[in-house]
Backbone as a chain_set.jsonl record, in Angstrom:
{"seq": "XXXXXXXXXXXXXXXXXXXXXXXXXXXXXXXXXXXXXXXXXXXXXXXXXXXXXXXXXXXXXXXXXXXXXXXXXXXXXXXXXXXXXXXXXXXXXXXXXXXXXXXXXXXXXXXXXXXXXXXXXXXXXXXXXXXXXXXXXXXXXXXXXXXXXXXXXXXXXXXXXXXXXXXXXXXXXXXXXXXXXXXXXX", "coords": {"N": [[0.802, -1.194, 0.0], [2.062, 1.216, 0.771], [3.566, 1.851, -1.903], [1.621, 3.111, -3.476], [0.319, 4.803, -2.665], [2.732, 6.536, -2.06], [2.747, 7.408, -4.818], [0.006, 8.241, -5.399], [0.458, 10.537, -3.953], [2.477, 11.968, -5.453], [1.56, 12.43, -7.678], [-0.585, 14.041, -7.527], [1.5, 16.226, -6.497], [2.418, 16.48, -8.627], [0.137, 17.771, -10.472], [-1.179, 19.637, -9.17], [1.591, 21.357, -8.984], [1.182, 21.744, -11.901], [-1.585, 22.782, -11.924], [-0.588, 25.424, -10.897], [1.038, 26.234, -12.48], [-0.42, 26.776, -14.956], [-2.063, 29.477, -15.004], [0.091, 31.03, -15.673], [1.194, 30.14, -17.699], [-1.533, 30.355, -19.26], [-1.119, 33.572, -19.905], [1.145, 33.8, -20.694], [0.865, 33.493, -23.184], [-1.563, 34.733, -23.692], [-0.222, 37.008, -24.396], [1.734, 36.332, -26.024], [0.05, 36.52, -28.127], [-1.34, 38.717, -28.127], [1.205, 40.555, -29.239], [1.749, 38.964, -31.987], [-0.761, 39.737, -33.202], [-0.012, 42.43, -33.365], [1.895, 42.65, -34.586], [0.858, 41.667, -36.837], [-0.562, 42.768, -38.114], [0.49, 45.553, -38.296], [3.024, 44.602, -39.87], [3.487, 44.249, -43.725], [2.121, 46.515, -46.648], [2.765, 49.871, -46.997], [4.5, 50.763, -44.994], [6.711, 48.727, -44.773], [7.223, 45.968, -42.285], [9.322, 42.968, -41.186], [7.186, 40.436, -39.752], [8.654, 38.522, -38.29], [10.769, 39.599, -37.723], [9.759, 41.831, -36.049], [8.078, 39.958, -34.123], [10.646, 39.188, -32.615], [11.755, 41.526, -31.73], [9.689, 42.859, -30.1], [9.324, 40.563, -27.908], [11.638, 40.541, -27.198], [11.744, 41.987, -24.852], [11.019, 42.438, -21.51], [8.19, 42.009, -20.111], [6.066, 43.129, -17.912], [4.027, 40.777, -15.781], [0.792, 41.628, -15.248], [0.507, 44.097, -16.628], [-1.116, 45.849, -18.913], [-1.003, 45.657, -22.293], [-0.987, 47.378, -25.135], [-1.292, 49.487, -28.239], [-0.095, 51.644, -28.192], [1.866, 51.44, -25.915], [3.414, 49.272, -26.595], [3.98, 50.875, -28.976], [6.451, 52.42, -27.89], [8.025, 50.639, -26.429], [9.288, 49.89, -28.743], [10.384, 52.065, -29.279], [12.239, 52.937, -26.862], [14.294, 50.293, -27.688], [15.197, 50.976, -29.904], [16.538, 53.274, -28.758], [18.541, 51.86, -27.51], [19.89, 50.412, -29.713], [20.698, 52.66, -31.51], [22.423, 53.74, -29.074], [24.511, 51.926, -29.046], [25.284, 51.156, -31.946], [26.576, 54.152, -32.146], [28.431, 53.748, -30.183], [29.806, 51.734, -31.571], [30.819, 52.947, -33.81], [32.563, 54.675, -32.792], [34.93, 53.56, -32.158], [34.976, 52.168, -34.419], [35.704, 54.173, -35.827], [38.142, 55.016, -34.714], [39.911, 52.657, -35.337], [40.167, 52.962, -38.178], [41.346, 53.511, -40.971], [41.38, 54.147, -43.766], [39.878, 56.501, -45.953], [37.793, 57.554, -47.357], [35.92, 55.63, -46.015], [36.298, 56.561, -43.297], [35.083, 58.769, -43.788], [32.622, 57.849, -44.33], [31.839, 57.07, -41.927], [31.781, 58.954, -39.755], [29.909, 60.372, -41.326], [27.909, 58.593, -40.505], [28.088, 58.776, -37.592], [26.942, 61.332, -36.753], [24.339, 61.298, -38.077], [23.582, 58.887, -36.379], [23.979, 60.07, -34.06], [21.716, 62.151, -33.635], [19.389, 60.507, -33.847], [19.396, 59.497, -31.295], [19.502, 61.866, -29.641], [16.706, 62.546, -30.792], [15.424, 60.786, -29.323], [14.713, 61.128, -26.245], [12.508, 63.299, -26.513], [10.44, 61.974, -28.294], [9.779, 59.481, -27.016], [8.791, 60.816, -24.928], [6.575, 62.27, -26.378], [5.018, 60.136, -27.146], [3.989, 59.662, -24.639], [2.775, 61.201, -24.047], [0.629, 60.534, -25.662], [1.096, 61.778, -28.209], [1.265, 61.308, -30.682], [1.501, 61.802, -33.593], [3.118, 63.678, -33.742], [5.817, 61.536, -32.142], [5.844, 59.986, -34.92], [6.769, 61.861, -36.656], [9.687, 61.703, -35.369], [10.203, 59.665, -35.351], [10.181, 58.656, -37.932], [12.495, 60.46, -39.039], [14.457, 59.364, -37.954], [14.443, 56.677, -39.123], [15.262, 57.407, -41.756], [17.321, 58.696, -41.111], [18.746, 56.064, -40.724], [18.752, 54.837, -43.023], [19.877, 56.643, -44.958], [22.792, 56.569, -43.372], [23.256, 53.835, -44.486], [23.419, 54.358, -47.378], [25.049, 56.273, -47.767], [27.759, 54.89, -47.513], [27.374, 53.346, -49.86], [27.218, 55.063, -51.861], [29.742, 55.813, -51.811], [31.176, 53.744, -52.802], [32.052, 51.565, -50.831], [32.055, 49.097, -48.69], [30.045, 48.579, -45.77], [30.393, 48.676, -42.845], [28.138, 48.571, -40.964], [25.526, 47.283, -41.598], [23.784, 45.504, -40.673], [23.298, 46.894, -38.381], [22.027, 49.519, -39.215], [19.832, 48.367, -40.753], [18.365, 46.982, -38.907], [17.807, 49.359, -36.655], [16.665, 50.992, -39.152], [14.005, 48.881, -39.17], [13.183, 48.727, -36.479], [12.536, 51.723, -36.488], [10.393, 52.214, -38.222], [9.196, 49.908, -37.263], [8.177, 51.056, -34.87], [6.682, 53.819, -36.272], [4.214, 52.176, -37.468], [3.361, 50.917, -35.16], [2.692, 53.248, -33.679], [0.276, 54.255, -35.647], [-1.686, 52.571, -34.905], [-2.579, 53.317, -32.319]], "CA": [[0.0, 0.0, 0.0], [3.174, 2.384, 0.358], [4.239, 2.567, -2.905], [0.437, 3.403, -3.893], [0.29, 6.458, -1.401], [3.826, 7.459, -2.626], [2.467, 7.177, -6.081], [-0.695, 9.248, -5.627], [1.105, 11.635, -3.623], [3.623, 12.083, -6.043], [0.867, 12.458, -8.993], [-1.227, 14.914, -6.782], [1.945, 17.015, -6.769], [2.502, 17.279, -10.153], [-0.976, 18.051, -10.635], [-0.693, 20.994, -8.018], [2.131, 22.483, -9.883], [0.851, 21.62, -13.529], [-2.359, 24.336, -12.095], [-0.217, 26.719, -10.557], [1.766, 27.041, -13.831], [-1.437, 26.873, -15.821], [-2.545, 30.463, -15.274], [1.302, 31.752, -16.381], [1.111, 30.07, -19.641], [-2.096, 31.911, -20.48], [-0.98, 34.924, -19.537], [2.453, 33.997, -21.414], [0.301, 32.878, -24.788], [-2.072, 35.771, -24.68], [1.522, 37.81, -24.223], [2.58, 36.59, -27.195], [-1.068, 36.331, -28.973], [-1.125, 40.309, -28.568], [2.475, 40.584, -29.951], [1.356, 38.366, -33.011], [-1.805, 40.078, -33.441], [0.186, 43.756, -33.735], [3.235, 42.356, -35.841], [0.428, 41.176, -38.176], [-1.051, 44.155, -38.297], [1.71, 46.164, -38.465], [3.64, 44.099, -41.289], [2.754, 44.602, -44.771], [1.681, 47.853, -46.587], [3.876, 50.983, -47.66], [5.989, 50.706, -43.696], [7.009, 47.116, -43.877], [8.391, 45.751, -41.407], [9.067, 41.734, -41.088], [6.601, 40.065, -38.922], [9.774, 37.861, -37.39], [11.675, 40.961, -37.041], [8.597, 42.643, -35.157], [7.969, 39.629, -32.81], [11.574, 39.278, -31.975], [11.836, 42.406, -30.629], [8.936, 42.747, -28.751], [9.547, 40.002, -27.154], [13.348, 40.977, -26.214], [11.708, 42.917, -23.646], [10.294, 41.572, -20.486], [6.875, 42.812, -19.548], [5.887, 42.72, -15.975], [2.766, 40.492, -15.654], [-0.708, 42.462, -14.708], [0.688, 45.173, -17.603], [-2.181, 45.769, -20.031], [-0.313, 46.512, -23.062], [-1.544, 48.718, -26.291], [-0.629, 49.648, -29.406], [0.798, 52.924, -27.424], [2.779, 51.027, -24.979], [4.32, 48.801, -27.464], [5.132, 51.457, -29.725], [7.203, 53.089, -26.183], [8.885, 49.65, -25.752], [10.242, 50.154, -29.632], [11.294, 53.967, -28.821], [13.385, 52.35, -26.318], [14.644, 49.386, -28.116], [15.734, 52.044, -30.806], [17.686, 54.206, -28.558], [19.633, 51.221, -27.537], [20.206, 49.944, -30.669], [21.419, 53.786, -31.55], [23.604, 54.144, -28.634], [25.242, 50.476, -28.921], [25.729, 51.658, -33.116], [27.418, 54.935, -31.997], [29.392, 53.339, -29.688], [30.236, 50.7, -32.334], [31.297, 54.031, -34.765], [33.599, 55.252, -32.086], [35.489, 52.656, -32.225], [35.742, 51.6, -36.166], [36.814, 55.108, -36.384], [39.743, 54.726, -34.123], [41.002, 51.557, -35.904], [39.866, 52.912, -39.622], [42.439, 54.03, -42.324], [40.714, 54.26, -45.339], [39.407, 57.812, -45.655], [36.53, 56.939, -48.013], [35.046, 54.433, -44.726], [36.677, 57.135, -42.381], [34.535, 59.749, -43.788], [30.908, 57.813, -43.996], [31.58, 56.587, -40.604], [31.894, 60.353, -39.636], [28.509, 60.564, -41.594], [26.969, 57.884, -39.746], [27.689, 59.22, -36.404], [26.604, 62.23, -36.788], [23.259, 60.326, -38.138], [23.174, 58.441, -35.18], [23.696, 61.229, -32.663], [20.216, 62.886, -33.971], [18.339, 59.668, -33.682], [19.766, 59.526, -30.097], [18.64, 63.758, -29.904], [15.601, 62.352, -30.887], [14.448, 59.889, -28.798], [13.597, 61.625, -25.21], [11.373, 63.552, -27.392], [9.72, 60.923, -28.652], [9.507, 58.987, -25.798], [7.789, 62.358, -24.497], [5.59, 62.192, -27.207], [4.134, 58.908, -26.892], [3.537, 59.382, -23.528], [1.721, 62.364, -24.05], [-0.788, 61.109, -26.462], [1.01, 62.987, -29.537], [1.479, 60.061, -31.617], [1.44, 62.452, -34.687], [5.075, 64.234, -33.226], [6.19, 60.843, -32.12], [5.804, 59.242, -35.87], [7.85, 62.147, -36.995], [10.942, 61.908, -34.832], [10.688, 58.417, -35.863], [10.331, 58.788, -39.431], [13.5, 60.935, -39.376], [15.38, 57.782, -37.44], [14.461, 55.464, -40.32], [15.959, 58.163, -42.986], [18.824, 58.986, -40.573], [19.349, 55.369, -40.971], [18.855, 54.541, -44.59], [21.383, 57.658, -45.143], [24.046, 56.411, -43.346], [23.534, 53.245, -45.426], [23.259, 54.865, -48.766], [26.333, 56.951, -47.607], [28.734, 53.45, -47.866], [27.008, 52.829, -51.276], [27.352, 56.31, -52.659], [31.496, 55.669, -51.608], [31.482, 52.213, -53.075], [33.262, 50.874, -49.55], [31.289, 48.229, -47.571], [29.337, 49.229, -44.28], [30.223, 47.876, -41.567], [26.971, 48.862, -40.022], [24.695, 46.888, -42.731], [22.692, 45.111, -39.59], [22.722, 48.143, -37.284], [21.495, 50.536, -40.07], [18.439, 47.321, -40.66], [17.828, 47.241, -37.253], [17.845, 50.781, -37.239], [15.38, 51.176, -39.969], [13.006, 48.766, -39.32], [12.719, 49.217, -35.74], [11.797, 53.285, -36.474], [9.313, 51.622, -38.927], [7.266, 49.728, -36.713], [7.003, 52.013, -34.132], [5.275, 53.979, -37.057], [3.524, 51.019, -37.372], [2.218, 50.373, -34.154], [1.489, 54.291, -33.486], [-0.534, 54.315, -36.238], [-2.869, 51.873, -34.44], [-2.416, 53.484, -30.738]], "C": [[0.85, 1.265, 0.0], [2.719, 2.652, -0.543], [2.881, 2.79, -3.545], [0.33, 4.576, -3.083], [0.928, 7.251, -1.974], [3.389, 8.139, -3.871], [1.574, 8.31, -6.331], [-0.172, 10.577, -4.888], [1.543, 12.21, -4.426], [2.838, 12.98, -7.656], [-0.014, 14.088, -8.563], [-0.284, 16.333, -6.861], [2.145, 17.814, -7.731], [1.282, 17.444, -10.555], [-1.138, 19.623, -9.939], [-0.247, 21.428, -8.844], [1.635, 22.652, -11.427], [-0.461, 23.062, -12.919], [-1.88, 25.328, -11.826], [-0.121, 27.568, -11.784], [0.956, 27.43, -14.927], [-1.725, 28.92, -16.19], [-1.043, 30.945, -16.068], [1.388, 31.611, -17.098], [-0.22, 30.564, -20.425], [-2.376, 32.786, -20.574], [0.158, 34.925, -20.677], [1.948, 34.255, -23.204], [-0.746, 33.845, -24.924], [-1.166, 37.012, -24.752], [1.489, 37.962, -25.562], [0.988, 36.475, -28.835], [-1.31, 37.767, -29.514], [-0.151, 40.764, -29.432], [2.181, 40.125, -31.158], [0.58, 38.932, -33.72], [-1.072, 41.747, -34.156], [0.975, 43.567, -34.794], [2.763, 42.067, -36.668], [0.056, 42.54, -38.563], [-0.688, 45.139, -38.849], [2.521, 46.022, -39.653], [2.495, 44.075, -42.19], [2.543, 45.621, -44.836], [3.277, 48.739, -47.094], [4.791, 50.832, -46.202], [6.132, 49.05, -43.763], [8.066, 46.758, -43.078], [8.142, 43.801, -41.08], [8.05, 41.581, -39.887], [7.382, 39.202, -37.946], [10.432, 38.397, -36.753], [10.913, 41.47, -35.778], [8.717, 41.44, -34.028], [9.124, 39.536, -32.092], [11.925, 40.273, -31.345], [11.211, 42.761, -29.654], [9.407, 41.907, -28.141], [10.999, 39.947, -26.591], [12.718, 41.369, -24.788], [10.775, 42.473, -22.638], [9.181, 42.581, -19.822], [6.18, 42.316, -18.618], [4.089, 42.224, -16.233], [1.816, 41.563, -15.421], [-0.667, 43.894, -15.535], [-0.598, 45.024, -18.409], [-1.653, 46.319, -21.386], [-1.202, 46.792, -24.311], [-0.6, 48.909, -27.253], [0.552, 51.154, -28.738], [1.901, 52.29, -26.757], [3.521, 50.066, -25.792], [5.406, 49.517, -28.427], [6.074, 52.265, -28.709], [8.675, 51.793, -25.976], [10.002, 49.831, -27.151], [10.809, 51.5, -29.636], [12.063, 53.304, -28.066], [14.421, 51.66, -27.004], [15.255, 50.445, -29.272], [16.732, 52.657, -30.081], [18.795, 53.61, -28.21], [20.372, 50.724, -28.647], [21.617, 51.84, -31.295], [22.551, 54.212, -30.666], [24.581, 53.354, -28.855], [26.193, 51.336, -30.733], [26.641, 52.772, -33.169], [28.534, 54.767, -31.491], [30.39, 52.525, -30.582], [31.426, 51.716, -33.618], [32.457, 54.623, -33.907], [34.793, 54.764, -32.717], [35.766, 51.972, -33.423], [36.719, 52.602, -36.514], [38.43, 55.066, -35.848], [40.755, 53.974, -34.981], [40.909, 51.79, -37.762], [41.083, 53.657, -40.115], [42.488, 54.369, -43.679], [39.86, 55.669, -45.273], [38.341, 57.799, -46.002], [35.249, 56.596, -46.646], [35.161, 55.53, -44.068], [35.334, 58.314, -42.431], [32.898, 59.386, -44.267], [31.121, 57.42, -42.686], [31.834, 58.179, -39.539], [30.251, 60.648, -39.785], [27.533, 60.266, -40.645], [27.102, 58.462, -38.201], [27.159, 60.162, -36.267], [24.725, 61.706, -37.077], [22.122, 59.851, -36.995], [22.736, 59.091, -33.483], [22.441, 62.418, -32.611], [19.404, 61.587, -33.963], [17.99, 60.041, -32.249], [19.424, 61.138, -29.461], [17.876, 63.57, -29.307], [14.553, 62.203, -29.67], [13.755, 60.241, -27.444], [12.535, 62.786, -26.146], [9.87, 62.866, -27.87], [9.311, 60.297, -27.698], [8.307, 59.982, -25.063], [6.523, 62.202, -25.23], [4.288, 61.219, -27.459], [3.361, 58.765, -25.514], [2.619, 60.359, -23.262], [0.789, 62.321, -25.002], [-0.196, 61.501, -28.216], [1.796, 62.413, -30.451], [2.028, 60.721, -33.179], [3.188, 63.242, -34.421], [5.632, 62.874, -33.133], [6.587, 59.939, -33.689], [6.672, 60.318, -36.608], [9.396, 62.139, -37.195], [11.036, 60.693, -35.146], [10.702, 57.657, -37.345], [11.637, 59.677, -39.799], [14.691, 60.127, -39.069], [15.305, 57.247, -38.603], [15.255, 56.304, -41.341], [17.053, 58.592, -42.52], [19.998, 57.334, -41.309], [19.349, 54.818, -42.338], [20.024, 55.91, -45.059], [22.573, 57.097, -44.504], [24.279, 54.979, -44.228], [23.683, 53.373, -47.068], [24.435, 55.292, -48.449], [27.431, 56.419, -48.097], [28.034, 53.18, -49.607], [27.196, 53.422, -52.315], [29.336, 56.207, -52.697], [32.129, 54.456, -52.402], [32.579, 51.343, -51.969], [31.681, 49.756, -48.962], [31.28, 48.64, -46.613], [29.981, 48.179, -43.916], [29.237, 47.739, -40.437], [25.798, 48.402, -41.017], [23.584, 46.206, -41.357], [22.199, 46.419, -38.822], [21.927, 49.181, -37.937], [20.034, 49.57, -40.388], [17.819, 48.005, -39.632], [17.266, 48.536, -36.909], [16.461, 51.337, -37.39], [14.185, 50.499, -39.543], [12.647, 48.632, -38.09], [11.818, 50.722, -35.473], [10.396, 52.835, -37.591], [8.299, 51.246, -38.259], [7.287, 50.458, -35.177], [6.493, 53.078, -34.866], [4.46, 53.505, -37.27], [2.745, 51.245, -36.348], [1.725, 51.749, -33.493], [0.399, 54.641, -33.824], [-2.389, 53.756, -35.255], [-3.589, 52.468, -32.313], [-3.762, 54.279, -30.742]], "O": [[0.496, 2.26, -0.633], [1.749, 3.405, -0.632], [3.122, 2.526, -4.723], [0.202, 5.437, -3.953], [0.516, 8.321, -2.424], [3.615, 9.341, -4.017], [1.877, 9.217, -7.106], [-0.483, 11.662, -5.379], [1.099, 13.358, -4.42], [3.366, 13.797, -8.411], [0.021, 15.074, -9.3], [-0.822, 17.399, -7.162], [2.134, 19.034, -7.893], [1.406, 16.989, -11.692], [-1.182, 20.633, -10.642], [-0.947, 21.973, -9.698], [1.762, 23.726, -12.015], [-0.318, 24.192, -13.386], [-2.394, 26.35, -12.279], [-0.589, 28.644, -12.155], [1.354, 28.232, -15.772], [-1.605, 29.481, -17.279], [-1.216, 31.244, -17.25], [1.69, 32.55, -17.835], [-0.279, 30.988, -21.579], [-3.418, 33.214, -21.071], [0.194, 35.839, -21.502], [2.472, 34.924, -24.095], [-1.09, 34.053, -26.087], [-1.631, 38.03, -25.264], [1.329, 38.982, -26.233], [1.1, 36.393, -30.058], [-1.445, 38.106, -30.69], [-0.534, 41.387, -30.423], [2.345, 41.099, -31.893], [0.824, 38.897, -34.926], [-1.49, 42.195, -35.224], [0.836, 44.196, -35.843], [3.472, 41.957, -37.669], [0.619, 43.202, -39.435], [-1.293, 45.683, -39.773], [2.767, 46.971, -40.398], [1.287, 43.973, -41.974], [2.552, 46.282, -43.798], [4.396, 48.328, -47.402], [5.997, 50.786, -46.44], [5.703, 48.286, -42.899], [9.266, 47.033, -43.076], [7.03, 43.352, -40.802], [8.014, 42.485, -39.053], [6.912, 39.076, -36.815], [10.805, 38.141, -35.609], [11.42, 41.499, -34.657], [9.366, 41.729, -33.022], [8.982, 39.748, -30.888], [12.48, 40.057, -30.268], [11.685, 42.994, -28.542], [10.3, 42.417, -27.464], [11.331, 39.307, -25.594], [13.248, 41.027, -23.731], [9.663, 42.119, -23.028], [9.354, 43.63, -19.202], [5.743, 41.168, -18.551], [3.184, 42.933, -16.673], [2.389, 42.652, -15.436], [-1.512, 44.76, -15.307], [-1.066, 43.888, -18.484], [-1.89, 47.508, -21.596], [-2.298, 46.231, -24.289], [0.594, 48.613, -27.204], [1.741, 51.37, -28.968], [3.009, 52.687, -27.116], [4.701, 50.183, -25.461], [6.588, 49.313, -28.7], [6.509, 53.136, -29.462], [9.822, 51.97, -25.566], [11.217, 49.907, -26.966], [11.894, 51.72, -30.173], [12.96, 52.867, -28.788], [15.51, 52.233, -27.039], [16.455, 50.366, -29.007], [17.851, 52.678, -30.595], [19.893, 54.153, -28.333], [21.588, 50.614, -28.487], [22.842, 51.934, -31.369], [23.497, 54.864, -31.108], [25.688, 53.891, -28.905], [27.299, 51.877, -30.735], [27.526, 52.706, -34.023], [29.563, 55.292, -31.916], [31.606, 52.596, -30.403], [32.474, 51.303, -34.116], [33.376, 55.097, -34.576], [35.495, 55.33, -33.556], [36.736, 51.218, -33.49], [37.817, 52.498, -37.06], [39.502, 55.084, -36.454], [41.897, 54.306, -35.299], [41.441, 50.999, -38.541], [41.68, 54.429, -39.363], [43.376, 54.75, -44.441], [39.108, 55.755, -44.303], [37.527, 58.025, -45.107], [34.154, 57.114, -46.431], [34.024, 55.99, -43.968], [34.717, 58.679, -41.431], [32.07, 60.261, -44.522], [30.007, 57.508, -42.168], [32.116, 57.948, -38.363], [29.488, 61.0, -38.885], [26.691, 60.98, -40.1], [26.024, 58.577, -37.617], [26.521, 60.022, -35.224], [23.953, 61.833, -36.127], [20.938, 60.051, -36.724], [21.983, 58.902, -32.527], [22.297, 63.307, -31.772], [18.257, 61.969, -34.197], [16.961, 60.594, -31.86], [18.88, 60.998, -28.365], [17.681, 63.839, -28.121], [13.591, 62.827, -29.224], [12.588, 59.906, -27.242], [11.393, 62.362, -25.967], [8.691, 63.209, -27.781], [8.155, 60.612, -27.413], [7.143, 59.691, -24.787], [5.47, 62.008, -24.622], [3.122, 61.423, -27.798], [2.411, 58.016, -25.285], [1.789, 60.33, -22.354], [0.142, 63.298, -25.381], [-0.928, 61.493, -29.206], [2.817, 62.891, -30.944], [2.895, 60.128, -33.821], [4.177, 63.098, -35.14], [6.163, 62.665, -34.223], [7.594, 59.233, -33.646], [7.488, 59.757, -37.339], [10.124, 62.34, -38.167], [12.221, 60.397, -35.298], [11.081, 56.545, -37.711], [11.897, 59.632, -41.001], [15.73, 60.151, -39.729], [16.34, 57.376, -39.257], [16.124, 55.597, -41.853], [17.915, 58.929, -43.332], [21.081, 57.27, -41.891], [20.39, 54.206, -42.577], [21.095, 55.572, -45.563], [23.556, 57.166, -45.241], [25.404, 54.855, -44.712], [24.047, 52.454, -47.802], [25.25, 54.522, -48.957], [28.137, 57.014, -48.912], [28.822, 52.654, -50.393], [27.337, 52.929, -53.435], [29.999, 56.573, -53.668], [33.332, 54.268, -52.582], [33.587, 50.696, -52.256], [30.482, 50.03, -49.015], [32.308, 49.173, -46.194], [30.127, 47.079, -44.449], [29.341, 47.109, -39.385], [25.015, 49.321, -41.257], [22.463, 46.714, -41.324], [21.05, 46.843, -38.701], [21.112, 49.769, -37.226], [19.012, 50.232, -40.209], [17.133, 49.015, -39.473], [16.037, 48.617, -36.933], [15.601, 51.806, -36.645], [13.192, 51.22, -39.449], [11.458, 48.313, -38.123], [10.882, 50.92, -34.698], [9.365, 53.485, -37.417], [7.131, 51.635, -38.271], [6.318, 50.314, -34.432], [5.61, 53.606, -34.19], [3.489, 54.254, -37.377], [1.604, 51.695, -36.457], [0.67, 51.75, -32.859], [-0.454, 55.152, -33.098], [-3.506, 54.247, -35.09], [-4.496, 52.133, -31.551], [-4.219, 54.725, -29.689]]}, "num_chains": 1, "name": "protein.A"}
């Protein structure tokens, strides 16, 4: 009779935790059902922006249970996710320039910071903007990000040198994209 006790004990437990964890996965799955739902939304149309791209970044960012999130508060989490991406890229420009030698590279990577250091301007602005409602300012300062960053990639193309910032200038772009994107819908 033990090992029948042990047994349902044992089953009883994992039953226990299987409901605890229950509510967290569909909290986690309408998490990522919202996320899905905007990145569809969002992708496609004259701003595209991948729908893989889109959920991967949202979901970089860890959102504190009992949050109610919005097309507003998403597009807030990509204003962020932008300014890091912008400071990390500037930082990244520091530092090519130091070790660069080629004047050509020397002098779009000159471009590009300069670029980058008006996204980075930008973004408490923006940030401001979203939080105040004024979605219409916010889709500006982030329509001048996406053309900051398609300029410093055109810049390398106009030189005929290879970027070294061909992801970060993406990234870049189609992060300032869909938070046009998802203001649109805020």
């Amino acid at each position: 009779m033990a090992p029948a006790s042990t047994s349902s004990t044992s089953q009883m437990s994992v039953v226990a935790v299987l409901l605890l964890l229950f509510p967290i996965a569909l909290a986690d799955s309408a998490l990522h059902q919202l996320i899905l739902g905007a990145c569809k939304t969002v992708g496609g149309g004259s701003t595209y922006v991948g729908i893989d791209f889109c959920e991967d970044a949202l979901n970089s960012v860890a959102v504190g249970s009992g949050v109610d999130l919005d097309y507003q508060l998403l597009g807030g989490i990509v204003v962020g996710l932008l300014a890091d991406n912008a400071t990390s890229t500037k930082t990244k420009i520091d530092s090519l320039l130091k070790a660069e030698d080629k004047a050509a590279v020397s002098r779009c990577l000159l471009s590009c910071q300069s670029l980058y250091g008006g996204i980075l301007d930008g973004g408490p602005a923006c940030t401001a903007a979203v939080k105040a409602k004024k979605f219409g300012d916010a889709t500006a300062i982030l329509e001048k990000a996406a053309a900051a960053a398609k300029g410093c990639k055109d810049g390398f193309g106009k030189s005929n040198v290879t970027s070294p910032l061909t992801a970060e200038d993406g990234n870049a772009f189609e992060l300032a994209k869909l938070g046009v994107g998802l203001l649109r819908f805020a």
